[in-house]
mmCIF file of C-alpha atoms in Angstrom:
data_model
loop_
_atom_site.group_PDB
_atom_site.id
_atom_site.type_symbol
_atom_site.label_atom_id
_atom_site.label_comp_id
_atom_site.label_asym_id
_atom_site.label_seq_id
_atom_site.Cartn_x
_atom_site.Cartn_y
_atom_site.Cartn_z
ATOM 1 C CA MET A 26 5.123 -100.369 229.835
ATOM 2 C CA ARG A 27 3.503 -103.919 228.154
ATOM 3 C CA GLN A 28 0.500 -101.234 227.440
ATOM 4 C CA GLN A 29 2.669 -99.430 224.664
ATOM 5 C CA ARG A 30 2.344 -100.664 221.033
ATOM 6 C CA TRP A 31 6.034 -100.896 220.401
ATOM 7 C CA PHE A 32 6.399 -103.377 223.453
ATOM 8 C CA ARG A 33 4.288 -105.974 221.374
ATOM 9 C CA ILE A 34 6.123 -105.243 218.238
ATOM 10 C CA ALA A 35 9.603 -105.748 219.973
ATOM 11 C CA VAL A 36 8.558 -108.943 221.820
ATOM 12 C CA LEU A 37 7.074 -110.376 218.497
ATOM 13 C CA ALA A 38 10.220 -109.719 216.607
ATOM 14 C CA VAL A 39 12.390 -110.828 219.530
ATOM 15 C CA GLY A 40 10.134 -114.188 219.579
ATOM 16 C CA LEU A 41 10.422 -114.784 215.864
ATOM 17 C CA PHE A 42 14.419 -114.387 216.108
ATOM 18 C CA VAL A 43 14.427 -116.860 218.935
ATOM 19 C CA ILE A 44 12.936 -119.370 216.608
ATOM 20 C CA ASN A 45 15.570 -118.862 214.188
ATOM 21 C CA ALA A 46 18.231 -118.811 216.741
ATOM 22 C CA VAL A 47 17.296 -122.201 218.113
ATOM 23 C CA ALA A 48 17.151 -123.666 214.660
ATOM 24 C CA ARG A 49 20.693 -122.330 213.781
ATOM 25 C CA LEU A 50 22.095 -123.481 217.058
ATOM 26 C CA VAL A 51 20.368 -126.769 216.851
ATOM 27 C CA VAL A 52 22.213 -127.374 213.296
ATOM 28 C CA ARG A 53 25.634 -125.776 214.499
ATOM 29 C CA PHE A 54 25.992 -127.823 217.612
ATOM 30 C CA GLY A 55 23.759 -131.178 217.056
ATOM 31 C CA PHE A 56 24.700 -132.016 213.424
ATOM 32 C CA ASP A 57 27.817 -130.016 213.044
ATOM 33 C CA GLY A 58 26.800 -127.704 209.934
ATOM 34 C CA SER A 59 25.220 -130.727 207.827
ATOM 35 C CA ASP A 60 23.500 -129.648 204.760
ATOM 36 C CA THR A 61 20.472 -131.976 205.256
ATOM 37 C CA ALA A 62 20.085 -131.017 208.686
ATOM 38 C CA GLN A 63 20.240 -127.251 207.604
ATOM 39 C CA THR A 64 17.543 -127.645 205.305
ATOM 40 C CA ARG A 65 15.238 -129.576 207.330
ATOM 41 C CA ALA A 66 15.976 -127.096 210.180
ATOM 42 C CA SER A 67 15.454 -124.013 207.679
ATOM 43 C CA ILE A 68 11.958 -125.664 206.723
ATOM 44 C CA THR A 69 10.894 -126.378 210.055
ATOM 45 C CA MET A 70 12.077 -122.670 211.362
ATOM 46 C CA PHE A 71 9.805 -121.168 208.496
ATOM 47 C CA ALA A 72 6.704 -123.646 209.246
ATOM 48 C CA LEU A 73 7.317 -122.557 213.138
ATOM 49 C CA ILE A 74 7.157 -118.709 211.992
ATOM 50 C CA GLY A 75 4.260 -119.268 209.918
ATOM 51 C CA LEU A 76 2.337 -120.906 212.499
ATOM 52 C CA THR A 77 3.317 -118.656 215.166
ATOM 53 C CA LEU A 78 2.266 -115.758 213.301
ATOM 54 C CA ALA A 79 -0.975 -117.669 212.125
ATOM 55 C CA ALA A 80 -1.941 -118.189 215.953
ATOM 56 C CA LEU A 81 -1.116 -114.789 217.010
ATOM 57 C CA THR A 82 -3.264 -113.249 214.152
ATOM 58 C CA PHE A 83 -6.042 -115.666 215.121
ATOM 59 C CA VAL A 84 -5.906 -114.633 218.982
ATOM 60 C CA ARG A 85 -5.724 -110.998 218.139
ATOM 61 C CA SER A 86 -8.474 -110.641 215.577
ATOM 62 C CA HIS A 87 -10.889 -111.754 217.944
ATOM 63 C CA ASP A 88 -10.929 -108.327 220.088
ATOM 64 C CA VAL A 89 -9.244 -105.770 218.182
ATOM 65 C CA LYS A 90 -9.889 -104.160 214.715
ATOM 66 C CA PRO A 91 -7.695 -105.300 211.797
ATOM 67 C CA GLU A 92 -6.344 -101.511 211.744
ATOM 68 C CA THR A 93 -4.856 -102.080 215.165
ATOM 69 C CA TRP A 94 -3.384 -105.888 214.965
ATOM 70 C CA LEU A 95 -2.186 -105.670 211.362
ATOM 71 C CA PRO A 96 0.674 -102.917 211.737
ATOM 72 C CA GLU A 97 1.812 -104.449 214.864
ATOM 73 C CA ILE A 98 2.065 -108.154 213.506
ATOM 74 C CA GLY A 99 3.614 -106.550 210.120
ATOM 75 C CA PHE A 100 6.341 -104.454 211.923
ATOM 76 C CA GLY A 101 6.978 -107.240 214.305
ATOM 77 C CA ALA A 102 7.567 -109.826 211.530
ATOM 78 C CA LEU A 103 9.657 -107.382 209.715
ATOM 79 C CA GLY A 104 11.590 -106.626 212.827
ATOM 80 C CA GLY A 105 12.014 -110.536 213.201
ATOM 81 C CA MET A 106 13.157 -110.847 209.425
ATOM 82 C CA LEU A 107 15.434 -108.300 209.911
ATOM 83 C CA LEU A 108 17.018 -109.791 212.788
ATOM 84 C CA THR A 109 16.800 -113.325 211.036
ATOM 85 C CA VAL A 110 18.786 -112.337 208.020
ATOM 86 C CA LEU A 111 21.189 -109.803 209.535
ATOM 87 C CA ALA A 112 21.926 -111.262 212.767
ATOM 88 C CA GLY A 113 21.049 -114.700 212.543
ATOM 89 C CA PRO A 114 23.828 -115.878 210.304
ATOM 90 C CA PHE A 115 26.455 -114.757 212.877
ATOM 91 C CA LEU A 116 25.063 -117.626 215.420
ATOM 92 C CA SER A 117 25.815 -120.088 212.689
ATOM 93 C CA GLY A 118 29.547 -118.759 212.468
ATOM 94 C CA SER A 119 29.243 -116.879 209.133
ATOM 95 C CA SER A 120 27.910 -113.581 207.966
ATOM 96 C CA PRO A 121 24.832 -112.286 206.093
ATOM 97 C CA PHE A 122 26.393 -112.241 202.678
ATOM 98 C CA THR A 123 28.665 -115.371 202.972
ATOM 99 C CA ASN A 124 26.785 -117.135 200.232
ATOM 100 C CA GLY A 125 26.078 -114.299 198.094
ATOM 101 C CA ALA A 126 23.389 -111.681 197.777
ATOM 102 C CA GLY A 127 20.859 -114.190 195.802
ATOM 103 C CA ASP A 128 20.974 -116.336 199.050
ATOM 104 C CA PHE A 129 20.455 -113.585 201.166
ATOM 105 C CA PHE A 130 17.256 -112.110 199.182
ATOM 106 C CA THR A 131 15.969 -115.779 198.941
ATOM 107 C CA GLN A 132 15.789 -115.763 202.557
ATOM 108 C CA VAL A 133 14.184 -112.417 202.761
ATOM 109 C CA TRP A 134 11.505 -113.619 200.102
ATOM 110 C CA ILE A 135 10.776 -117.070 201.785
ATOM 111 C CA TYR A 136 10.456 -115.455 205.135
ATOM 112 C CA ALA A 137 8.074 -112.743 203.859
ATOM 113 C CA ALA A 138 5.912 -115.558 202.197
ATOM 114 C CA CYS A 139 5.718 -117.482 205.178
ATOM 115 C CA ALA A 140 4.802 -114.388 207.117
ATOM 116 C CA ILE A 141 2.089 -113.315 204.942
ATOM 117 C CA VAL A 142 0.803 -116.825 204.635
ATOM 118 C CA GLY A 143 0.641 -117.402 208.312
ATOM 119 C CA VAL A 144 -1.245 -114.023 208.759
ATOM 120 C CA ALA A 145 -3.829 -114.824 205.857
ATOM 121 C CA LEU A 146 -4.471 -118.275 207.413
ATOM 122 C CA GLY A 147 -4.839 -117.039 210.816
ATOM 123 C CA TYR A 148 -7.064 -114.212 209.954
ATOM 124 C CA GLY A 149 -9.040 -116.767 207.248
ATOM 125 C CA VAL A 150 -9.757 -119.266 210.101
ATOM 126 C CA SER A 151 -10.722 -116.393 212.285
ATOM 127 C CA VAL A 152 -13.284 -115.250 209.771
ATOM 128 C CA ALA A 153 -14.379 -118.563 208.710
ATOM 129 C CA LEU A 154 -15.475 -119.309 212.387
ATOM 130 C CA GLY A 155 -17.066 -116.342 212.880
ATOM 131 C CA ARG A 156 -14.601 -115.186 215.542
ATOM 132 C CA ASP A 157 -13.107 -111.934 213.944
ATOM 133 C CA TYR A 158 -13.760 -108.641 215.353
ATOM 134 C CA ARG A 159 -16.359 -107.586 212.407
ATOM 135 C CA SER A 160 -18.483 -110.774 212.473
ATOM 136 C CA ARG A 161 -18.628 -110.467 216.430
ATOM 137 C CA SER A 162 -19.697 -107.059 215.891
ATOM 138 C CA LEU A 163 -22.245 -107.725 213.583
ATOM 139 C CA ALA A 164 -23.781 -110.616 215.467
ATOM 140 C CA ALA A 165 -24.059 -108.137 218.442
ATOM 141 C CA PHE A 166 -25.776 -105.689 216.296
ATOM 142 C CA THR A 167 -28.148 -108.356 214.991
ATOM 143 C CA GLN A 168 -28.601 -109.601 218.492
ATOM 144 C CA ALA A 169 -29.575 -105.981 219.876
ATOM 145 C CA ARG A 170 -31.988 -105.237 216.784
ATOM 146 C CA THR A 171 -33.751 -108.603 217.412
ATOM 147 C CA THR A 172 -34.218 -108.561 220.962
ATOM 148 C CA ARG A 173 -35.659 -105.209 221.545
ATOM 149 C CA PRO A 174 -39.324 -105.037 222.295
ATOM 150 C CA ARG A 175 -41.876 -103.931 219.898
ATOM 151 C CA ARG A 176 -42.953 -100.140 220.469
ATOM 152 C CA VAL A 177 -46.513 -99.975 220.869
ATOM 153 C CA VAL A 178 -48.248 -97.234 219.127
ATOM 154 C CA ARG A 179 -51.203 -95.872 220.926
ATOM 155 C CA ARG A 180 -53.897 -93.441 219.348
#
């Protein structure tokens, strides 16, 4: 079951939602819904989501082509965002549209921005270090071409 593509997507979505759930529950029970604590928890949550996606992208880009890992991470982040904005507010004791549609869509845009920046950061670091799939393939090709013995031509 772990080998199936949807499993990795679902695990990523649930993992990102768990980050959100922990942040919401800490604010709800630890700080009694304080606005300052909620703002700090939201910033921390979005930073953790971005860093999680950056780390996952960095690791996955080493051995797999971007055509494989990009949809998995993209759909996993999309699933995590949907869980976060639609089911997350119920953990805080409210509903998704309690503060209006503007607040709802602001959260969607911030989540999307953090996800995109996290994936770009992870892939950028992987490429800069030469650890991504393409760089490693080119290095292996270069190594194979330079280590072949010279062909001797006889007359």
